[in-house]
Amino acid sequence: QKASALPYYDVFTSKPNFMYLAPHKEKGVLCTYYRTIIRIEDQKPLAVIELIVDDSYLSSLASSYVENGEILIMLGSDWDLFYSSSPEVTTASMIQDIRKQIEKSGEDEVHFTAHLGDTSYLVVSHRSEKRGYHLLSVKPLTVFNEQIAATRNVSLLLAIVVAVAIGVGAT
C-alpha cells in the first residue's frame, strides 16, 4: 500500500513529531501507531511504520481488576475513545460530560459523578502528563451504596452483640 494513501498521512509526516496514534473502531484493536522515518538533512519521509495495537492487555487488565460494574476507559488527548471495557455504556454524551468535568477542574487527577440514564457513576480520571491521554475508572454509585449498607449492618450487629454481652456480664 502506498504510504500517502494511509489515513492521517499529513499528520504523521509533519513536524515536529513525525508520528500519530490513531484510535480504532474495529473490535479487538486499541489503536494504530504511525511513525515516519525521515532523512535528517531535508526531513523528507523515507518510510512509514504502521503498528496495529490490539486491546488484549487492557482487556485482561479490565477482566482481572474490574468488578461490580466498573468500566475502564482510555481517551486520547483529542478526547477520542481508544478503549472501553463496556462500549454499550460509553456513549458520546457520557464522554462529553466527562470531558467538561475534567476540563473544568484543570487537574491531572480528578474524581466526580457522571450520569447516564438513571444510573449515576463515580468517575476517577488520571491524565498522562507527557501525552495527555486519560485513563478513567467509572463505577456505579449503587456499588458504593451497597458496600456502605453492608458495613452499617455489620456495625449494628456488632453493637447489639456488645450490648448484650455487657448486659449479660453486668447481671
mmCIF file of N, CA and C in Angstrom, residues 17-109:
data_model
loop_
_atom_site.group_PDB
_atom_site.id
_atom_site.type_symbol
_atom_site.label_atom_id
_atom_site.label_comp_id
_atom_site.label_asym_id
_atom_site.label_seq_id
_atom_site.Cartn_x
_atom_site.Cartn_y
_atom_site.Cartn_z
ATOM 1 N N ASN A 17 6.833 15.934 15.412
ATOM 2 C CA ASN A 17 6.897 14.570 15.938
ATOM 3 C C ASN A 17 7.039 13.472 14.896
ATOM 4 N N PHE A 18 6.489 13.673 13.695
ATOM 5 C CA PHE A 18 6.510 12.653 12.646
ATOM 6 C C PHE A 18 5.905 11.339 13.141
ATOM 7 N N MET A 19 4.860 11.461 13.937
ATOM 8 C CA MET A 19 4.155 10.281 14.436
ATOM 9 C C MET A 19 2.713 10.639 14.768
ATOM 10 N N TYR A 20 1.867 9.596 14.869
ATOM 11 C CA TYR A 20 0.480 9.808 15.260
ATOM 12 C C TYR A 20 -0.069 8.512 15.830
ATOM 13 N N LEU A 21 -0.858 8.621 16.877
ATOM 14 C CA LEU A 21 -1.537 7.496 17.481
ATOM 15 C C LEU A 21 -3.024 7.673 17.217
ATOM 16 N N ALA A 22 -3.582 6.798 16.404
ATOM 17 C CA ALA A 22 -4.980 6.935 15.987
ATOM 18 C C ALA A 22 -5.859 5.892 16.663
ATOM 19 N N PRO A 23 -6.999 6.311 17.223
ATOM 20 C CA PRO A 23 -7.929 5.327 17.805
ATOM 21 C C PRO A 23 -8.506 4.457 16.701
ATOM 22 N N HIS A 24 -9.023 3.299 17.101
ATOM 23 C CA HIS A 24 -9.552 2.354 16.125
ATOM 24 C C HIS A 24 -10.974 1.983 16.495
ATOM 25 N N LYS A 25 -11.829 1.837 15.537
ATOM 26 C CA LYS A 25 -13.223 1.463 15.797
ATOM 27 C C LYS A 25 -13.431 -0.051 15.711
ATOM 28 N N GLU A 26 -12.457 -0.751 15.177
ATOM 29 C CA GLU A 26 -12.570 -2.191 14.983
ATOM 30 C C GLU A 26 -12.454 -2.921 16.320
ATOM 31 N N LYS A 27 -13.306 -3.922 16.539
ATOM 32 C CA LYS A 27 -13.292 -4.666 17.797
ATOM 33 C C LYS A 27 -11.976 -5.423 17.928
ATOM 34 N N GLY A 28 -11.397 -5.353 19.128
ATOM 35 C CA GLY A 28 -10.150 -6.046 19.390
ATOM 36 C C GLY A 28 -8.904 -5.241 19.069
ATOM 37 N N VAL A 29 -9.084 -4.059 18.475
ATOM 38 C CA VAL A 29 -7.939 -3.215 18.137
ATOM 39 C C VAL A 29 -8.008 -1.946 18.978
ATOM 40 N N LEU A 30 -6.928 -1.647 19.690
ATOM 41 C CA LEU A 30 -6.871 -0.459 20.528
ATOM 42 C C LEU A 30 -6.573 0.779 19.695
ATOM 43 N N CYS A 31 -5.496 0.722 18.894
ATOM 44 C CA CYS A 31 -5.097 1.897 18.129
ATOM 45 C C CYS A 31 -4.123 1.500 17.025
ATOM 46 N N THR A 32 -3.825 2.458 16.175
ATOM 47 C CA THR A 32 -2.787 2.296 15.154
ATOM 48 C C THR A 32 -1.760 3.385 15.392
ATOM 49 N N TYR A 33 -0.506 2.967 15.435
ATOM 50 C CA TYR A 33 0.599 3.899 15.649
ATOM 51 C C TYR A 33 1.325 4.075 14.319
ATOM 52 N N TYR A 34 1.442 5.323 13.887
ATOM 53 C CA TYR A 34 2.160 5.649 12.664
ATOM 54 C C TYR A 34 3.432 6.405 13.036
ATOM 55 N N ARG A 35 4.549 6.003 12.457
ATOM 56 C CA ARG A 35 5.823 6.691 12.682
ATOM 57 C C ARG A 35 6.533 6.851 11.339
ATOM 58 N N THR A 36 7.001 8.061 11.061
ATOM 59 C CA THR A 36 7.686 8.340 9.802
ATOM 60 C C THR A 36 9.190 8.340 10.028
ATOM 61 N N ILE A 37 9.905 7.601 9.204
ATOM 62 C CA ILE A 37 11.362 7.617 9.201
ATOM 63 C C ILE A 37 11.748 8.709 8.197
ATOM 64 N N ILE A 38 12.565 9.678 8.638
ATOM 65 C CA ILE A 38 12.892 10.816 7.775
ATOM 66 C C ILE A 38 14.393 10.873 7.473
ATOM 67 N N ARG A 39 14.722 11.539 6.399
ATOM 68 C CA ARG A 39 16.108 11.860 6.082
ATOM 69 C C ARG A 39 16.435 13.117 6.890
ATOM 70 N N ILE A 40 17.500 13.087 7.657
ATOM 71 C CA ILE A 40 17.844 14.175 8.572
ATOM 72 C C ILE A 40 18.069 15.499 7.835
ATOM 73 N N GLU A 41 18.802 15.464 6.723
ATOM 74 C CA GLU A 41 19.164 16.714 6.041
ATOM 75 C C GLU A 41 17.968 17.563 5.654
ATOM 76 N N ASP A 42 17.006 16.956 4.989
ATOM 77 C CA ASP A 42 15.868 17.742 4.494
ATOM 78 C C ASP A 42 14.536 17.363 5.143
ATOM 79 N N GLN A 43 14.560 16.414 6.072
ATOM 80 C CA GLN A 43 13.368 15.923 6.785
ATOM 81 C C GLN A 43 12.270 15.421 5.854
ATOM 82 N N LYS A 44 12.677 14.830 4.742
ATOM 83 C CA LYS A 44 11.728 14.202 3.815
ATOM 84 C C LYS A 44 11.464 12.768 4.273
ATOM 85 N N PRO A 45 10.215 12.313 4.161
ATOM 86 C CA PRO A 45 9.883 10.942 4.569
ATOM 87 C C PRO A 45 10.604 9.905 3.695
ATOM 88 N N LEU A 46 11.201 8.902 4.365
ATOM 89 C CA LEU A 46 11.820 7.780 3.678
ATOM 90 C C LEU A 46 10.932 6.535 3.758
ATOM 91 N N ALA A 47 10.312 6.357 4.931
ATOM 92 C CA ALA A 47 9.461 5.183 5.141
ATOM 93 C C ALA A 47 8.454 5.492 6.238
ATOM 94 N N VAL A 48 7.406 4.692 6.275
ATOM 95 C CA VAL A 48 6.386 4.836 7.303
ATOM 96 C C VAL A 48 6.201 3.487 7.986
ATOM 97 N N ILE A 49 6.177 3.521 9.309
ATOM 98 C CA ILE A 49 5.899 2.321 10.092
ATOM 99 C C ILE A 49 4.467 2.424 10.594
ATOM 100 N N GLU A 50 3.715 1.374 10.374
ATOM 101 C CA GLU A 50 2.330 1.312 10.847
ATOM 102 C C GLU A 50 2.208 0.106 11.776
ATOM 103 N N LEU A 51 1.929 0.366 13.036
ATOM 104 C CA LEU A 51 1.752 -0.703 14.020
ATOM 105 C C LEU A 51 0.303 -0.712 14.476
ATOM 106 N N ILE A 52 -0.317 -1.856 14.374
ATOM 107 C CA ILE A 52 -1.685 -2.010 14.853
ATOM 108 C C ILE A 52 -1.604 -2.681 16.217
ATOM 109 N N VAL A 53 -2.109 -1.993 17.236
ATOM 110 C CA VAL A 53 -2.009 -2.455 18.618
ATOM 111 C C VAL A 53 -3.360 -3.034 19.036
ATOM 112 N N ASP A 54 -3.344 -4.293 19.472
ATOM 113 C CA ASP A 54 -4.611 -4.885 19.912
ATOM 114 C C ASP A 54 -4.913 -4.466 21.351
ATOM 115 N N ASP A 55 -6.123 -4.725 21.781
ATOM 116 C CA ASP A 55 -6.545 -4.299 23.116
ATOM 117 C C ASP A 55 -6.475 -5.427 24.143
ATOM 118 N N SER A 56 -5.715 -6.481 23.861
ATOM 119 C CA SER A 56 -5.695 -7.638 24.752
ATOM 120 C C SER A 56 -5.171 -7.296 26.149
ATOM 121 N N TYR A 57 -4.166 -6.413 26.239
ATOM 122 C CA TYR A 57 -3.636 -6.062 27.556
ATOM 123 C C TYR A 57 -4.683 -5.324 28.386
ATOM 124 N N LEU A 58 -5.311 -4.309 27.790
ATOM 125 C CA LEU A 58 -6.338 -3.572 28.534
ATOM 126 C C LEU A 58 -7.534 -4.466 28.855
ATOM 127 N N SER A 59 -7.881 -5.367 27.936
ATOM 128 C CA SER A 59 -8.995 -6.287 28.197
ATOM 129 C C SER A 59 -8.676 -7.226 29.358
ATOM 130 N N SER A 60 -7.426 -7.735 29.396
ATOM 131 C CA SER A 60 -7.059 -8.614 30.511
ATOM 132 C C SER A 60 -6.995 -7.832 31.810
ATOM 133 N N LEU A 61 -6.518 -6.594 31.746
ATOM 134 C CA LEU A 61 -6.500 -5.728 32.923
ATOM 135 C C LEU A 61 -7.921 -5.494 33.421
ATOM 136 N N ALA A 62 -8.821 -5.195 32.503
ATOM 137 C CA ALA A 62 -10.213 -4.941 32.873
ATOM 138 C C ALA A 62 -10.856 -6.190 33.464
ATOM 139 N N SER A 63 -10.605 -7.353 32.872
ATOM 140 C CA SER A 63 -11.238 -8.567 33.390
ATOM 141 C C SER A 63 -10.633 -9.015 34.715
ATOM 142 N N SER A 64 -9.365 -8.691 34.953
ATOM 143 C CA SER A 64 -8.709 -9.101 36.203
ATOM 144 C C SER A 64 -9.012 -8.181 37.372
ATOM 145 N N TYR A 65 -9.105 -6.887 37.119
ATOM 146 C CA TYR A 65 -9.187 -5.920 38.203
ATOM 147 C C TYR A 65 -10.514 -5.194 38.305
ATOM 148 N N VAL A 66 -11.303 -5.240 37.280
ATOM 149 C CA VAL A 66 -12.558 -4.504 37.273
ATOM 150 C C VAL A 66 -13.670 -5.417 37.767
ATOM 151 N N GLU A 67 -14.448 -4.908 38.723
ATOM 152 C CA GLU A 67 -15.540 -5.708 39.272
ATOM 153 C C GLU A 67 -16.735 -4.823 39.575
ATOM 154 N N ASN A 68 -17.857 -5.443 39.824
ATOM 155 C CA ASN A 68 -19.077 -4.749 40.245
ATOM 156 C C ASN A 68 -19.530 -3.664 39.267
ATOM 157 N N GLY A 69 -19.475 -3.946 37.980
ATOM 158 C CA GLY A 69 -19.982 -2.988 37.002
ATOM 159 C C GLY A 69 -19.049 -1.850 36.673
ATOM 160 N N GLU A 70 -17.804 -1.899 37.158
ATOM 161 C CA GLU A 70 -16.838 -0.852 36.859
ATOM 162 C C GLU A 70 -16.449 -0.901 35.386
ATOM 163 N N ILE A 71 -16.239 0.268 34.806
ATOM 164 C CA ILE A 71 -15.865 0.388 33.400
ATOM 165 C C ILE A 71 -14.497 1.047 33.328
ATOM 166 N N LEU A 72 -13.622 0.493 32.519
ATOM 167 C CA LEU A 72 -12.303 1.061 32.287
ATOM 168 C C LEU A 72 -12.333 1.753 30.931
ATOM 169 N N ILE A 73 -11.909 3.040 30.884
ATOM 170 C CA ILE A 73 -11.970 3.827 29.647
ATOM 171 C C ILE A 73 -10.623 4.496 29.413
ATOM 172 N N MET A 74 -10.197 4.515 28.156
ATOM 173 C CA MET A 74 -8.998 5.265 27.766
ATOM 174 C C MET A 74 -9.390 6.244 26.675
ATOM 175 N N LEU A 75 -9.120 7.543 26.927
ATOM 176 C CA LEU A 75 -9.408 8.601 25.970
ATOM 177 C C LEU A 75 -8.102 9.227 25.507
ATOM 178 N N GLY A 76 -8.040 9.583 24.230
ATOM 179 C CA GLY A 76 -6.853 10.228 23.688
ATOM 180 C C GLY A 76 -6.789 11.691 24.080
ATOM 181 N N SER A 77 -5.689 12.336 23.704
ATOM 182 C CA SER A 77 -5.510 13.747 24.042
ATOM 183 C C SER A 77 -6.524 14.631 23.312
ATOM 184 N N ASP A 78 -7.080 14.134 22.210
ATOM 185 C CA ASP A 78 -8.134 14.847 21.475
ATOM 186 C C ASP A 78 -9.522 14.370 21.879
ATOM 187 N N TRP A 79 -9.605 13.646 22.993
ATOM 188 C CA TRP A 79 -10.848 13.111 23.548
ATOM 189 C C TRP A 79 -11.453 12.017 22.685
ATOM 190 N N ASP A 80 -10.648 11.381 21.836
ATOM 191 C CA ASP A 80 -11.112 10.230 21.063
ATOM 192 C C ASP A 80 -11.174 9.022 21.990
ATOM 193 N N LEU A 81 -12.181 8.191 21.792
ATOM 194 C CA LEU A 81 -12.313 6.975 22.589
ATOM 195 C C LEU A 81 -11.372 5.915 22.025
ATOM 196 N N PHE A 82 -10.365 5.526 22.827
ATOM 197 C CA PHE A 82 -9.445 4.471 22.430
ATOM 198 C C PHE A 82 -9.936 3.112 22.912
ATOM 199 N N TYR A 83 -10.458 3.064 24.139
ATOM 200 C CA TYR A 83 -10.854 1.787 24.717
ATOM 201 C C TYR A 83 -11.949 2.000 25.746
ATOM 202 N N SER A 84 -12.869 1.059 25.786
ATOM 203 C CA SER A 84 -13.865 0.998 26.850
ATOM 204 C C SER A 84 -14.164 -0.466 27.115
ATOM 205 N N SER A 85 -14.133 -0.857 28.380
ATOM 206 C CA SER A 85 -14.459 -2.243 28.717
ATOM 207 C C SER A 85 -15.957 -2.509 28.586
ATOM 208 N N SER A 86 -16.751 -1.449 28.372
ATOM 209 C CA SER A 86 -18.186 -1.594 28.173
ATOM 210 C C SER A 86 -18.660 -0.575 27.130
ATOM 211 N N PRO A 87 -18.429 -0.868 25.838
ATOM 212 C CA PRO A 87 -18.784 0.109 24.793
ATOM 213 C C PRO A 87 -20.265 0.480 24.760
ATOM 214 N N GLU A 88 -21.155 -0.427 25.196
ATOM 215 C CA GLU A 88 -22.582 -0.112 25.157
ATOM 216 C C GLU A 88 -22.959 0.950 26.179
ATOM 217 N N VAL A 89 -22.165 1.121 27.222
ATOM 218 C CA VAL A 89 -22.447 2.141 28.230
ATOM 219 C C VAL A 89 -21.729 3.450 27.904
ATOM 220 N N THR A 90 -20.584 3.360 27.247
ATOM 221 C CA THR A 90 -19.779 4.538 26.947
ATOM 222 C C THR A 90 -20.319 5.227 25.697
ATOM 223 N N THR A 91 -21.156 6.217 25.904
ATOM 224 C CA THR A 91 -21.758 6.938 24.787
ATOM 225 C C THR A 91 -21.039 8.262 24.558
ATOM 226 N N ALA A 92 -21.290 8.859 23.410
ATOM 227 C CA ALA A 92 -20.679 10.159 23.091
ATOM 228 C C ALA A 92 -21.094 11.213 24.113
ATOM 229 N N SER A 93 -22.342 11.179 24.569
ATOM 230 C CA SER A 93 -22.789 12.179 25.540
ATOM 231 C C SER A 93 -22.094 11.990 26.886
ATOM 232 N N MET A 94 -21.854 10.731 27.270
ATOM 233 C CA MET A 94 -21.151 10.473 28.527
ATOM 234 C C MET A 94 -19.711 10.978 28.425
ATOM 235 N N ILE A 95 -19.059 10.756 27.301
ATOM 236 C CA ILE A 95 -17.688 11.233 27.110
ATOM 237 C C ILE A 95 -17.648 12.757 27.130
ATOM 238 N N GLN A 96 -18.639 13.408 26.543
ATOM 239 C CA GLN A 96 -18.693 14.877 26.580
ATOM 240 C C GLN A 96 -18.873 15.388 28.007
ATOM 241 N N ASP A 97 -19.712 14.711 28.785
ATOM 242 C CA ASP A 97 -19.893 15.093 30.196
ATOM 243 C C ASP A 97 -18.585 14.932 30.967
ATOM 244 N N ILE A 98 -17.907 13.825 30.734
ATOM 245 C CA ILE A 98 -16.616 13.569 31.383
ATOM 246 C C ILE A 98 -15.614 14.644 30.978
ATOM 247 N N ARG A 99 -15.575 14.958 29.691
ATOM 248 C CA ARG A 99 -14.637 15.973 29.190
ATOM 249 C C ARG A 99 -14.872 17.327 29.875
ATOM 250 N N LYS A 100 -16.136 17.734 29.968
ATOM 251 C CA LYS A 100 -16.458 19.015 30.599
ATOM 252 C C LYS A 100 -15.972 19.057 32.042
ATOM 253 N N GLN A 101 -16.207 17.978 32.781
ATOM 254 C CA GLN A 101 -15.807 17.929 34.188
ATOM 255 C C GLN A 101 -14.285 17.995 34.329
ATOM 256 N N ILE A 102 -13.573 17.263 33.476
ATOM 257 C CA ILE A 102 -12.111 17.238 33.555
ATOM 258 C C ILE A 102 -11.539 18.597 33.178
ATOM 259 N N GLU A 103 -12.052 19.184 32.093
ATOM 260 C CA GLU A 103 -11.543 20.494 31.660
ATOM 261 C C GLU A 103 -11.845 21.574 32.695
ATOM 262 N N LYS A 104 -13.008 21.463 33.338
ATOM 263 C CA LYS A 104 -13.394 22.445 34.352
ATOM 264 C C LYS A 104 -12.441 22.411 35.547
ATOM 265 N N SER A 105 -11.992 21.222 35.924
ATOM 266 C CA SER A 105 -11.107 21.109 37.086
ATOM 267 C C SER A 105 -9.678 21.552 36.759
ATOM 268 N N GLY A 106 -9.214 21.260 35.541
ATOM 269 C CA GLY A 106 -7.859 21.625 35.152
ATOM 270 C C GLY A 106 -6.773 20.798 35.833
ATOM 271 N N GLU A 107 -7.138 19.742 36.520
ATOM 272 C CA GLU A 107 -6.190 18.896 37.248
ATOM 273 C C GLU A 107 -5.871 17.637 36.440
ATOM 274 N N ASP A 108 -4.735 16.989 36.758
ATOM 275 C CA ASP A 108 -4.373 15.724 36.117
ATOM 276 C C ASP A 108 -5.147 14.544 36.709
ATOM 277 N N GLU A 109 -5.483 14.645 38.000
ATOM 278 C CA GLU A 109 -6.261 13.602 38.657
ATOM 279 C C GLU A 109 -7.553 14.220 39.169
#
